[in-house]
XYZ file of C-alpha atoms in Angstrom:
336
model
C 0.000 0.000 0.000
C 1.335 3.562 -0.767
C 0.546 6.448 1.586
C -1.711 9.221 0.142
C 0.059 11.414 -2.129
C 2.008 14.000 0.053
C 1.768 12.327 2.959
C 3.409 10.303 5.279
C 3.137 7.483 7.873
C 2.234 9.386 11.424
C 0.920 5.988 13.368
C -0.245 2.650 13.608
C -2.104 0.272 15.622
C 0.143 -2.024 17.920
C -2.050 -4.848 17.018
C -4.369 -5.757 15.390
C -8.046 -7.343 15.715
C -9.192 -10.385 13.548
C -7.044 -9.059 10.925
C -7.652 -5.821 10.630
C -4.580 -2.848 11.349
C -4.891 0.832 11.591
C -2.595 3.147 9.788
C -2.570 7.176 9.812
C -1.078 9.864 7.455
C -0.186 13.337 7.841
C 0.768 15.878 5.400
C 4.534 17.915 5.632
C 3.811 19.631 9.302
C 0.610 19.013 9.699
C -1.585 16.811 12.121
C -1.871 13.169 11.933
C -5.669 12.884 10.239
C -6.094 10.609 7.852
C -6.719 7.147 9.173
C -7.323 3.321 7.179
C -8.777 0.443 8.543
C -6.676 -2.376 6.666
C -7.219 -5.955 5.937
C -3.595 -7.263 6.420
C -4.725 -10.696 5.146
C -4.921 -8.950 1.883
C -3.727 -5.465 1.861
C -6.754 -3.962 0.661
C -7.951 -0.825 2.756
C -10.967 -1.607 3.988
C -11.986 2.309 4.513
C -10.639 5.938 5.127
C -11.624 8.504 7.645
C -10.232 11.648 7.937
C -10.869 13.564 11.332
C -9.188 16.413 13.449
C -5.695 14.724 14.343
C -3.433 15.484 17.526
C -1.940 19.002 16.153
C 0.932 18.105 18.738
C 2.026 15.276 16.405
C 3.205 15.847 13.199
C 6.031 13.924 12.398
C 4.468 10.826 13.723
C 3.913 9.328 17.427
C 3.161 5.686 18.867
C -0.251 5.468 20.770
C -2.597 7.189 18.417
C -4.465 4.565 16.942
C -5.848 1.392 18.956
C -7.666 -1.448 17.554
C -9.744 -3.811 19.829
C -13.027 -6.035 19.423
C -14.579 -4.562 16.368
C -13.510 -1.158 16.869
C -10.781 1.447 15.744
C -10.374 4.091 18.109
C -8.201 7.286 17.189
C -7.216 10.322 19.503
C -7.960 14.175 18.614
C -6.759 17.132 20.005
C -9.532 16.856 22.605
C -10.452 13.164 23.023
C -11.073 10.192 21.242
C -13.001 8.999 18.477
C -14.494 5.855 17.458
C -15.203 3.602 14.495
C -16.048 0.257 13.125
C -13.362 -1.706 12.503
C -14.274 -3.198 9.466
C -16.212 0.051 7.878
C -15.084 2.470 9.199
C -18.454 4.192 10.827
C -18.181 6.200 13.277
C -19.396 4.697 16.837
C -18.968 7.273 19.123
C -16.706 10.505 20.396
C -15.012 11.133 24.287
C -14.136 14.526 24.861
C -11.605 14.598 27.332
C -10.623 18.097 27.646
C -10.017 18.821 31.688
C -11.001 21.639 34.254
C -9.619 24.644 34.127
C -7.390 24.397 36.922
C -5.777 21.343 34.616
C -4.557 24.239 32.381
C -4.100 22.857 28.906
C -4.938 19.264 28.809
C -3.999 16.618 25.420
C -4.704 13.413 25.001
C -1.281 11.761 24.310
C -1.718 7.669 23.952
C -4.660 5.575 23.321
C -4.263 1.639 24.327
C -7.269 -1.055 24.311
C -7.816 -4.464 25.375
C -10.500 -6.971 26.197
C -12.797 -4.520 26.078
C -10.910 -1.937 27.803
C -9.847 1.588 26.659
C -7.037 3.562 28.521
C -6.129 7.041 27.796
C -3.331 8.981 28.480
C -4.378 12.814 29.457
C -1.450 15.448 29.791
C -1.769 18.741 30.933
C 0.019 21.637 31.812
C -0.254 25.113 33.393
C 2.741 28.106 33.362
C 3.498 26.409 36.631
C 3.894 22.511 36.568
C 2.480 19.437 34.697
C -0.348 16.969 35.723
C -2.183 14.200 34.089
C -4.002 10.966 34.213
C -4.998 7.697 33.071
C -8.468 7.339 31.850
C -10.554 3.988 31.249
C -13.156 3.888 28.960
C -15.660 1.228 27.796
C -14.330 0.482 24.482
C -17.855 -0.359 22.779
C -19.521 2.752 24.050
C -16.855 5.158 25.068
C -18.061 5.479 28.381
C -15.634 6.308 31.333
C -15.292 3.533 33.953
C -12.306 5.587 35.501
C -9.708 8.002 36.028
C -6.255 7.933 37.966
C -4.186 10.405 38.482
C -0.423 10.253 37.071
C 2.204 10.691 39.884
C 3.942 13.577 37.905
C 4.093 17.438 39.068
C 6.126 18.436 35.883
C 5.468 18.488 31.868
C 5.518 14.990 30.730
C 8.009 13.990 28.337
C 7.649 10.436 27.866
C 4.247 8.528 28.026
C 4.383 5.140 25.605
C 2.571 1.808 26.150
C 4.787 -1.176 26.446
C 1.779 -3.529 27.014
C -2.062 -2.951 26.371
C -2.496 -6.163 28.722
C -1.873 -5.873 31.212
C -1.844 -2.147 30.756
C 1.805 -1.402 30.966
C 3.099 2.138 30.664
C 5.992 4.128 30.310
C 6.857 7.348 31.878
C 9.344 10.377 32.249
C 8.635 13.685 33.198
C 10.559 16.830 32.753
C 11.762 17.059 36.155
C 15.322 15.276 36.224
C 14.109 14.471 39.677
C 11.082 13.434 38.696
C 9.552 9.923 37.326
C 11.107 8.099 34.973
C 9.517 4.516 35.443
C 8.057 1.729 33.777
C 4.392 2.090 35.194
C 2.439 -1.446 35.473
C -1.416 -0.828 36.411
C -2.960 -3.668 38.289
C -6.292 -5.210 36.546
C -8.814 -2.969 38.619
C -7.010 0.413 38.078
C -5.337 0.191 41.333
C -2.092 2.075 42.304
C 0.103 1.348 39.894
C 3.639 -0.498 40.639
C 6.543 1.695 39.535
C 9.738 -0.059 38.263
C 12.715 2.971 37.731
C 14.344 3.254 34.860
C 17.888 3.934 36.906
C 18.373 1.247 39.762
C 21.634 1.120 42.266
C 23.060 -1.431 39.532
C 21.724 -1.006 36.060
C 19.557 0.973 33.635
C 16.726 0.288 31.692
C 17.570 0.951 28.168
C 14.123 3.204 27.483
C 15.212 6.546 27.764
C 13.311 8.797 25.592
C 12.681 8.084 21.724
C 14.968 9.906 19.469
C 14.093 11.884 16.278
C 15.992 9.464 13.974
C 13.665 6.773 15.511
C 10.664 5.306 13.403
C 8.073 7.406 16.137
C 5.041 5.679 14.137
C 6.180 2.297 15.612
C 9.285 2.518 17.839
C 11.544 -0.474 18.352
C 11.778 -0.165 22.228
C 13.974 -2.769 23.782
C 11.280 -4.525 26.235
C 8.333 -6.842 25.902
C 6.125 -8.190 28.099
C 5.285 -12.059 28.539
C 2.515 -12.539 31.148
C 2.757 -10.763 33.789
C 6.684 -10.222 33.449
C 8.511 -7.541 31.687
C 12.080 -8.426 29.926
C 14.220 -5.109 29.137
C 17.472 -4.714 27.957
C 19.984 -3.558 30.487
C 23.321 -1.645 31.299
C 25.577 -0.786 33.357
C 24.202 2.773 35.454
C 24.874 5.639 33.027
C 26.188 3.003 30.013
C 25.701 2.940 26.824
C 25.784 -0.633 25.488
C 23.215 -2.571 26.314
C 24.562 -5.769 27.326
C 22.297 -7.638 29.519
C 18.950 -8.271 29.703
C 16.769 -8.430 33.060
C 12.781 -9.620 33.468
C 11.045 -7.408 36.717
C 7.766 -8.611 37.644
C 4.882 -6.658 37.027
C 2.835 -7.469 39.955
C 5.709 -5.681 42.490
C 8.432 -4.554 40.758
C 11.080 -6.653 41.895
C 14.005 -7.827 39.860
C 13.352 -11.573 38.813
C 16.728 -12.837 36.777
C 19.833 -10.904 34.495
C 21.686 -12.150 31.964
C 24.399 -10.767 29.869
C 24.005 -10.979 26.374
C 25.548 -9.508 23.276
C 25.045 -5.823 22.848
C 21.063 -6.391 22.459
C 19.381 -5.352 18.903
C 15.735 -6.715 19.676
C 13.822 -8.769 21.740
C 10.407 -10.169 21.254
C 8.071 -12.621 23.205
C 7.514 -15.795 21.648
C 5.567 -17.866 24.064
C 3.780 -17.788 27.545
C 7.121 -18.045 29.254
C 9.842 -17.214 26.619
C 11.476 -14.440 25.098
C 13.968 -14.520 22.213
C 16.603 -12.106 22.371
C 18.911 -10.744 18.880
C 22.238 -9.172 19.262
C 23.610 -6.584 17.647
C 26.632 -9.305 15.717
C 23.182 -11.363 14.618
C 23.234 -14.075 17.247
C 20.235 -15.556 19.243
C 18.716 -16.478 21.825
C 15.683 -17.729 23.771
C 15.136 -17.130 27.485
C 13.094 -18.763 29.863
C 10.862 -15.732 31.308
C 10.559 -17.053 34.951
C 14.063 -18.111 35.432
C 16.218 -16.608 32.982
C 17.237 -19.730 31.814
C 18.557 -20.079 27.918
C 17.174 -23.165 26.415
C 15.817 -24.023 22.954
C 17.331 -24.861 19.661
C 17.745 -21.731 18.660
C 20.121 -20.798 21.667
C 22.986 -19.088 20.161
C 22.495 -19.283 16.375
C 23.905 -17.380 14.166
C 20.725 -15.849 12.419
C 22.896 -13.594 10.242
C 25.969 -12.652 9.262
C 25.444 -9.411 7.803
C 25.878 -6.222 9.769
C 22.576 -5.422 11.623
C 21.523 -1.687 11.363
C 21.022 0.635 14.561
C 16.908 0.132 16.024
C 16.342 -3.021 15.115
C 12.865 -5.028 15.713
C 12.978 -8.786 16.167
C 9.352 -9.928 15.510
C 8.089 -14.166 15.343
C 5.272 -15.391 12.987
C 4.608 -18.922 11.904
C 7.745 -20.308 12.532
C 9.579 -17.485 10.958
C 12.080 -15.051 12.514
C 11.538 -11.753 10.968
C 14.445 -8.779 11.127
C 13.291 -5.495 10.765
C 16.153 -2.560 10.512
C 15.126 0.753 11.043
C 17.698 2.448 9.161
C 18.140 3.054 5.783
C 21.773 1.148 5.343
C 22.705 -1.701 2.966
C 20.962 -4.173 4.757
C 17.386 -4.955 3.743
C 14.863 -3.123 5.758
C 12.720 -6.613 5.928
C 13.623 -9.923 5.931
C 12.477 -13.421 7.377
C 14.515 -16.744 8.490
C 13.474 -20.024 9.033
């Protein structure tokens, strides 16, 4: 599929729902507002909407576009707006604007599972930053909830790792301030906060750069149940040359291993996750011990250069490589 003439890729769904994806386009410097509802079983768009994007975003961001059940959902500069999956008809609109003490309020990410909607609400005032997390039916856009975000400065950072269970991450302007993995317990609860810098290593998620894909970023981290795996350094390093799996449900450290500077990492099972290093070996981890096992443990999957921001994905028995450069290498390819 080719994007609309003059326009680019702005976002995408993470997923997708019996089939269907969600893609958006935006014109040079202008808002991300034209969405399709895509059958990726054939690449035929299914539909086209085009709607009052997030004027904050227009070079692209993750978390505007969620796909759940039978419906797309898409975030404007004030809310969220809803439509059939498969035809694209509009189902309903959330404003989500704030009080006035809120100061300016945007919606930044939109992330839905099982049912379940989550938005992510900044806002800011002359004087400091606020925001929340808001739940939403996804049929009927009707709020279940809202929870405040533990922030008191602008928010730099807010990007889903996991839709379920709802799995966020955070940084806010402050260099005092939070800059966590967020994991949000299945009723909304308090959520348990797993920092990015610990006594002994750091989480390899600092902030997305420009030269990053910001449609679809590669982070470094999946989640497998109700575990997260992240690649790891050394505190203030650069390489990232372990990898360590914190559990969700209290934010305790669970196993590290080293590994080869880390290119990608993707789950591939109820309790595994396959890691690729940046010289194009592999290998697969058991989530709940950290133990490598498998046939594919150290294989040599390539022997061409890999390019920086790198995605390791699985599908039917095939490993695919995505580089997110433009380099030599192909920017797609797929091994048996």
């Amino acid at each position: 599929l080719r994007a609309p003439v003059r326009e680019s890729v702005c976002g995408m769904s993470e997923g997708l729902a019996d089939g269907v994806g969600l893609v958006a386009f935006a014109r040079y410097q202008k808002p991300c507002d034209t969405v399709w509802g895509v059958d990726t079983r054939t690449g035929r768009t299914l539909w086209q909407r085009n709607f009052k994007g997030v004027s904050a975003f227009t070079s692209g961001s993750d978390g505007l576009l969620a796909a759940d059940g039978d419906v797309a959902l898409a975030l404007t500069d004030t809310g969220v707006r809803a439509y059939g999956l498969t035809d694209g008809r509009p189902r309903w609109t959330t404003e989500l604007r704030g009080t006035k003490a809120d100061g300016t309020c945007t919606p930044n990410v939109v992330s839905a599972a099982g049912g379940t909607a989550r938005v992510v609400v900044t806002c800011q005032t002359q004087e400091k930053g606020s925001g929340r997390v808001v739940t939403l039916d996804a049929a009927t856009g009707r709020q279940r909830g809202s929870r405040a975000l533990p922030v008191e400065s602008p928010v730099d950072t807010a990007m889903v790792i996991s839709a379920e269970p709802f799995t966020l991450l955070l940084e806010e302007r402050d260099e005092r301030g939070v800059a966590a993995v967020l994991a949000y317990p299945a009723d909304d609860g308090d959520p348990v906060r797993i920092p990015l810098s610990a006594d002994d290593e750091d989480l390899m998620l600092r902030q997305v750069s420009g030269e990053d894909f910001t449609a679809r970023p590669a982070l470094p981290a999946t989640v497998s149940g109700h575990t997260l795996v992240v690649a790891t350094a050394k505190p203030g390093g650069y390489d990232a040359d372990h990898v360590s799996a914190y559990a969700l449900g209290d934010g305790r450290r669970l196993w590290r291993a080293g590994a080869d500077e880390v290119a990608g990492l993707v789950c591939t099972g109820p309790d595994r996750v396959a890691v690729l290093g940046a010289n194009g070996r592999l290998w697969t981890f058991d989530t709940g011990d950290g133990d490598r096992i498998g046939e594919d443990d150290g294989v040599m999957v390539t022997t061409n250069r890999l390019a920086a921001r790198t995605q390791l994905l699985r599908a039917d028995g095939t490993w695919i490589v995505v580089n997110g450069e433009g380099t030599k290498e192909p920017p797609l390819y797929g091994l048996r």
